[in-house]
Amino acid sequence: MMPISPPSGRLLLAPQPVDAAPNCQKLQFELQALGLLGTQLTRSACDDTQPIAFTCGEQFFHFIAFTGCAVQLPNTSTTAATVPPCHLQLAGPTTHPRFFSGFNTRPPRCPVCGKAAIDWQQQIINWLENDNKPLLRCAACDYYQPGWQWQWGHHAGFGRVILSVEAIFPGEVMPLPALFMQLKTLTGYQWHWFSVSN
């Protein structure tokens, strides 16, 4: 019998518009009070360099749904020295919106003509190498705008503040409406989600 590989994906949530940067420390305390975030597993403060890891809180399943897979949550003896298979992270705010993609990311569609940007990966490499703004150009209609204005589906996205569920199978974890309602109430922003495979 072959061993089962551990999940290698992430569910990410980010506020909209893309430059929104709610206070992460305030958000952390509020999400812990709601029971989404559990015990803090890492010692860092919420900033733009390192995410903070948390166990899943007691109300985790009121906000996140798993479909088709068996989630491995830590037992109550999880300590800060160990990061469980399924956990949450909170990161940001970063100075500029960060781009998140994975093996499951598909070419984004132009918001004007609907054609896919087949060379999107090369265009992103150019952003990173030249420290330019994250602009994408549509070969079909010559639309040239930041990548966050393109249609990525739920397979990639941008954000300055990221709330993530780690070590999951992409597509088998969904945020529930209650989570979006709470995030809007707590931050004043709408949030969107996307899943990436590492």
mmCIF file of C-alpha atoms in Angstrom:
data_model
loop_
_atom_site.group_PDB
_atom_site.id
_atom_site.type_symbol
_atom_site.label_atom_id
_atom_site.label_comp_id
_atom_site.label_asym_id
_atom_site.label_seq_id
_atom_site.Cartn_x
_atom_site.Cartn_y
_atom_site.Cartn_z
ATOM 1 C CA MET A 1 0.000 0.000 0.000
ATOM 2 C CA MET A 2 1.362 3.421 -0.970
ATOM 3 C CA PRO A 3 1.668 6.079 1.735
ATOM 4 C CA ILE A 4 -0.757 8.969 1.484
ATOM 5 C CA SER A 5 0.888 12.319 0.835
ATOM 6 C CA PRO A 6 0.028 15.058 3.293
ATOM 7 C CA PRO A 7 -2.117 17.891 1.961
ATOM 8 C CA SER A 8 -0.051 20.607 0.341
ATOM 9 C CA GLY A 9 -2.498 23.375 -0.320
ATOM 10 C CA ARG A 10 -3.842 26.536 1.203
ATOM 11 C CA LEU A 11 -7.150 28.358 1.374
ATOM 12 C CA LEU A 12 -6.428 32.089 1.408
ATOM 13 C CA LEU A 13 -8.722 34.992 2.214
ATOM 14 C CA ALA A 14 -7.911 38.645 1.526
ATOM 15 C CA PRO A 15 -9.813 41.903 1.959
ATOM 16 C CA GLN A 16 -11.071 43.888 -1.006
ATOM 17 C CA PRO A 17 -10.060 46.267 -2.489
ATOM 18 C CA VAL A 18 -6.613 44.776 -2.946
ATOM 19 C CA ASP A 19 -4.864 47.652 -1.142
ATOM 20 C CA ALA A 20 -7.012 47.237 2.004
ATOM 21 C CA ALA A 21 -4.889 46.760 5.119
ATOM 22 C CA PRO A 22 -6.952 46.175 8.262
ATOM 23 C CA ASN A 23 -5.109 46.123 11.582
ATOM 24 C CA CYS A 24 -3.820 42.551 11.972
ATOM 25 C CA GLN A 25 -3.345 42.604 15.740
ATOM 26 C CA LYS A 26 -6.912 43.785 16.252
ATOM 27 C CA LEU A 27 -8.147 41.205 13.732
ATOM 28 C CA GLN A 28 -6.172 38.458 15.498
ATOM 29 C CA PHE A 29 -7.773 39.175 18.879
ATOM 30 C CA GLU A 30 -11.253 39.424 17.365
ATOM 31 C CA LEU A 31 -10.887 36.138 15.434
ATOM 32 C CA GLN A 32 -9.631 34.432 18.590
ATOM 33 C CA ALA A 33 -12.630 35.796 20.524
ATOM 34 C CA LEU A 34 -14.931 34.401 17.794
ATOM 35 C CA GLY A 35 -13.291 30.984 18.121
ATOM 36 C CA LEU A 36 -11.934 30.779 14.562
ATOM 37 C CA LEU A 37 -8.319 31.119 15.678
ATOM 38 C CA GLY A 38 -7.118 28.977 18.560
ATOM 39 C CA THR A 39 -3.806 28.997 20.388
ATOM 40 C CA GLN A 40 -0.994 31.040 18.880
ATOM 41 C CA LEU A 41 1.770 28.647 17.767
ATOM 42 C CA THR A 42 4.481 31.104 16.730
ATOM 43 C CA ARG A 43 5.971 33.950 18.720
ATOM 44 C CA SER A 44 6.199 36.583 16.010
ATOM 45 C CA ALA A 45 3.960 39.627 15.986
ATOM 46 C CA CYS A 46 1.686 40.152 13.009
ATOM 47 C CA ASP A 47 3.734 42.055 10.437
ATOM 48 C CA ASP A 48 4.785 41.965 6.812
ATOM 49 C CA THR A 49 7.696 39.553 7.309
ATOM 50 C CA GLN A 50 6.317 36.458 9.029
ATOM 51 C CA PRO A 51 2.808 35.057 9.395
ATOM 52 C CA ILE A 52 1.527 34.045 12.809
ATOM 53 C CA ALA A 53 0.361 30.416 13.068
ATOM 54 C CA PHE A 54 -2.640 29.319 15.150
ATOM 55 C CA THR A 55 -4.420 26.108 15.978
ATOM 56 C CA CYS A 56 -7.987 25.840 14.739
ATOM 57 C CA GLY A 57 -10.312 27.432 17.276
ATOM 58 C CA GLU A 58 -13.322 25.796 18.908
ATOM 59 C CA GLN A 59 -15.709 27.433 16.411
ATOM 60 C CA PHE A 60 -13.546 26.634 13.354
ATOM 61 C CA PHE A 61 -16.202 24.440 11.717
ATOM 62 C CA HIS A 62 -18.809 27.217 11.993
ATOM 63 C CA PHE A 63 -16.697 29.223 9.542
ATOM 64 C CA ILE A 64 -14.915 26.637 7.362
ATOM 65 C CA ALA A 65 -16.398 23.583 5.588
ATOM 66 C CA PHE A 66 -14.477 20.525 4.426
ATOM 67 C CA THR A 67 -15.931 18.506 1.557
ATOM 68 C CA GLY A 68 -14.679 15.099 0.551
ATOM 69 C CA CYS A 69 -11.643 14.828 2.802
ATOM 70 C CA ALA A 70 -10.796 13.921 6.354
ATOM 71 C CA VAL A 71 -9.205 16.893 8.061
ATOM 72 C CA GLN A 72 -6.493 16.275 10.637
ATOM 73 C CA LEU A 73 -6.906 18.684 13.508
ATOM 74 C CA PRO A 74 -4.439 18.658 16.385
ATOM 75 C CA ASN A 75 -5.383 17.281 19.753
ATOM 76 C CA THR A 76 -5.488 19.517 22.791
ATOM 77 C CA SER A 77 -1.850 18.752 23.640
ATOM 78 C CA THR A 78 -0.528 20.706 20.652
ATOM 79 C CA THR A 79 2.083 23.180 21.830
ATOM 80 C CA ALA A 80 3.887 26.103 20.282
ATOM 81 C CA ALA A 81 6.779 23.743 19.501
ATOM 82 C CA THR A 82 4.684 21.811 16.990
ATOM 83 C CA VAL A 83 2.665 23.106 14.074
ATOM 84 C CA PRO A 84 -0.255 20.744 13.363
ATOM 85 C CA PRO A 85 -1.145 19.483 9.883
ATOM 86 C CA CYS A 86 -4.174 21.775 9.562
ATOM 87 C CA HIS A 87 -3.726 25.224 11.081
ATOM 88 C CA LEU A 88 -4.404 28.881 10.343
ATOM 89 C CA GLN A 89 -2.056 31.752 9.612
ATOM 90 C CA LEU A 90 -2.511 35.511 9.666
ATOM 91 C CA ALA A 91 -0.033 37.702 7.791
ATOM 92 C CA GLY A 92 0.411 41.342 6.902
ATOM 93 C CA PRO A 93 -0.114 44.034 6.177
ATOM 94 C CA THR A 94 2.549 44.152 3.501
ATOM 95 C CA THR A 95 3.616 47.418 1.871
ATOM 96 C CA HIS A 96 2.221 46.337 -1.496
ATOM 97 C CA PRO A 97 -0.279 43.635 -2.503
ATOM 98 C CA ARG A 98 1.364 40.203 -2.738
ATOM 99 C CA PHE A 99 0.530 37.672 -5.429
ATOM 100 C CA PHE A 100 -0.312 34.088 -4.412
ATOM 101 C CA SER A 101 -0.428 31.265 -6.943
ATOM 102 C CA GLY A 102 0.240 27.551 -7.109
ATOM 103 C CA PHE A 103 0.385 24.511 -9.344
ATOM 104 C CA ASN A 104 -3.383 24.727 -9.779
ATOM 105 C CA THR A 105 -3.335 28.354 -11.010
ATOM 106 C CA ARG A 106 -4.795 28.753 -14.475
ATOM 107 C CA PRO A 107 -4.175 31.573 -16.955
ATOM 108 C CA PRO A 108 -6.221 34.595 -15.879
ATOM 109 C CA ARG A 109 -8.899 35.969 -18.160
ATOM 110 C CA CYS A 110 -8.872 39.510 -19.465
ATOM 111 C CA PRO A 111 -11.685 41.525 -17.845
ATOM 112 C CA VAL A 112 -12.336 43.307 -21.164
ATOM 113 C CA CYS A 113 -12.366 40.597 -23.850
ATOM 114 C CA GLY A 114 -12.341 37.391 -21.763
ATOM 115 C CA LYS A 115 -9.278 35.875 -23.470
ATOM 116 C CA ALA A 116 -6.753 34.010 -21.337
ATOM 117 C CA ALA A 117 -3.285 35.487 -20.776
ATOM 118 C CA ILE A 118 -1.365 32.380 -21.831
ATOM 119 C CA ASP A 119 2.020 33.963 -21.040
ATOM 120 C CA TRP A 120 0.998 35.149 -17.560
ATOM 121 C CA GLN A 121 3.827 33.247 -15.846
ATOM 122 C CA GLN A 122 6.511 34.975 -17.921
ATOM 123 C CA GLN A 123 4.866 38.331 -17.293
ATOM 124 C CA ILE A 124 4.975 37.656 -13.542
ATOM 125 C CA ILE A 125 8.657 36.710 -13.742
ATOM 126 C CA ASN A 126 9.231 40.084 -15.400
ATOM 127 C CA TRP A 127 7.436 41.835 -12.509
ATOM 128 C CA LEU A 128 9.638 40.121 -9.963
ATOM 129 C CA GLU A 129 12.929 40.572 -11.817
ATOM 130 C CA ASN A 130 12.335 44.245 -12.566
ATOM 131 C CA ASP A 131 10.517 45.141 -9.339
ATOM 132 C CA ASN A 132 7.764 46.638 -11.466
ATOM 133 C CA LYS A 133 4.085 47.029 -10.821
ATOM 134 C CA PRO A 134 2.244 43.741 -11.348
ATOM 135 C CA LEU A 135 0.868 44.585 -14.790
ATOM 136 C CA LEU A 136 -0.521 42.030 -17.232
ATOM 137 C CA ARG A 137 -1.043 42.654 -20.925
ATOM 138 C CA CYS A 138 -3.728 40.953 -23.002
ATOM 139 C CA ALA A 139 -2.376 39.895 -26.397
ATOM 140 C CA ALA A 140 -5.900 39.859 -27.861
ATOM 141 C CA CYS A 141 -7.147 43.372 -26.991
ATOM 142 C CA ASP A 142 -4.036 45.104 -25.597
ATOM 143 C CA TYR A 143 -5.639 45.630 -22.162
ATOM 144 C CA TYR A 144 -2.774 46.474 -19.769
ATOM 145 C CA GLN A 145 -3.639 46.691 -16.077
ATOM 146 C CA PRO A 146 -2.564 45.352 -12.666
ATOM 147 C CA GLY A 147 -2.936 41.603 -12.216
ATOM 148 C CA TRP A 148 -5.569 41.977 -9.497
ATOM 149 C CA GLN A 149 -7.992 43.395 -12.072
ATOM 150 C CA TRP A 150 -7.835 40.131 -14.047
ATOM 151 C CA GLN A 151 -10.148 37.152 -13.513
ATOM 152 C CA TRP A 152 -8.235 34.401 -11.677
ATOM 153 C CA GLY A 153 -11.244 32.395 -10.556
ATOM 154 C CA HIS A 154 -10.464 30.944 -7.154
ATOM 155 C CA HIS A 155 -6.993 29.702 -8.198
ATOM 156 C CA ALA A 156 -4.820 32.756 -7.427
ATOM 157 C CA GLY A 157 -5.152 36.179 -5.873
ATOM 158 C CA PHE A 158 -3.623 39.272 -4.333
ATOM 159 C CA GLY A 159 -3.702 40.793 -0.879
ATOM 160 C CA ARG A 160 -1.865 42.879 1.702
ATOM 161 C CA VAL A 161 -3.447 41.007 4.618
ATOM 162 C CA ILE A 162 -3.932 37.246 4.308
ATOM 163 C CA LEU A 163 -5.859 34.835 6.506
ATOM 164 C CA SER A 164 -5.086 31.262 5.469
ATOM 165 C CA VAL A 165 -6.027 27.694 6.305
ATOM 166 C CA GLU A 166 -2.849 25.668 5.795
ATOM 167 C CA ALA A 167 -2.143 22.042 4.870
ATOM 168 C CA ILE A 168 -5.400 21.324 3.074
ATOM 169 C CA PHE A 169 -6.380 19.890 -0.294
ATOM 170 C CA PRO A 170 -7.273 22.819 -2.592
ATOM 171 C CA GLY A 171 -10.896 22.767 -3.633
ATOM 172 C CA GLU A 172 -11.971 20.638 -0.675
ATOM 173 C CA VAL A 173 -12.166 23.499 1.806
ATOM 174 C CA MET A 174 -14.688 26.319 1.549
ATOM 175 C CA PRO A 175 -15.233 29.414 3.663
ATOM 176 C CA LEU A 176 -18.821 29.620 4.877
ATOM 177 C CA PRO A 177 -21.022 32.746 4.603
ATOM 178 C CA ALA A 178 -20.716 33.297 8.377
ATOM 179 C CA LEU A 179 -16.974 33.886 7.963
ATOM 180 C CA PHE A 180 -17.466 36.534 5.280
ATOM 181 C CA MET A 181 -20.109 38.265 7.416
ATOM 182 C CA GLN A 182 -17.790 38.337 10.427
ATOM 183 C CA LEU A 183 -14.781 39.554 8.422
ATOM 184 C CA LYS A 184 -16.869 42.373 6.920
ATOM 185 C CA THR A 185 -18.164 43.346 10.368
ATOM 186 C CA LEU A 186 -14.703 43.248 11.968
ATOM 187 C CA THR A 187 -12.742 45.037 9.238
ATOM 188 C CA GLY A 188 -15.257 47.050 7.233
ATOM 189 C CA TYR A 189 -14.095 45.317 4.032
ATOM 190 C CA GLN A 190 -15.520 42.617 1.789
ATOM 191 C CA TRP A 191 -13.209 39.574 1.584
ATOM 192 C CA HIS A 192 -12.593 37.096 -1.219
ATOM 193 C CA TRP A 193 -11.047 33.636 -1.218
ATOM 194 C CA PHE A 194 -8.832 31.471 -3.410
ATOM 195 C CA SER A 195 -7.060 28.117 -3.063
ATOM 196 C CA VAL A 196 -3.549 27.307 -4.189
ATOM 197 C CA SER A 197 -1.609 24.066 -4.375
ATOM 198 C CA ASN A 198 1.997 24.339 -3.180
#
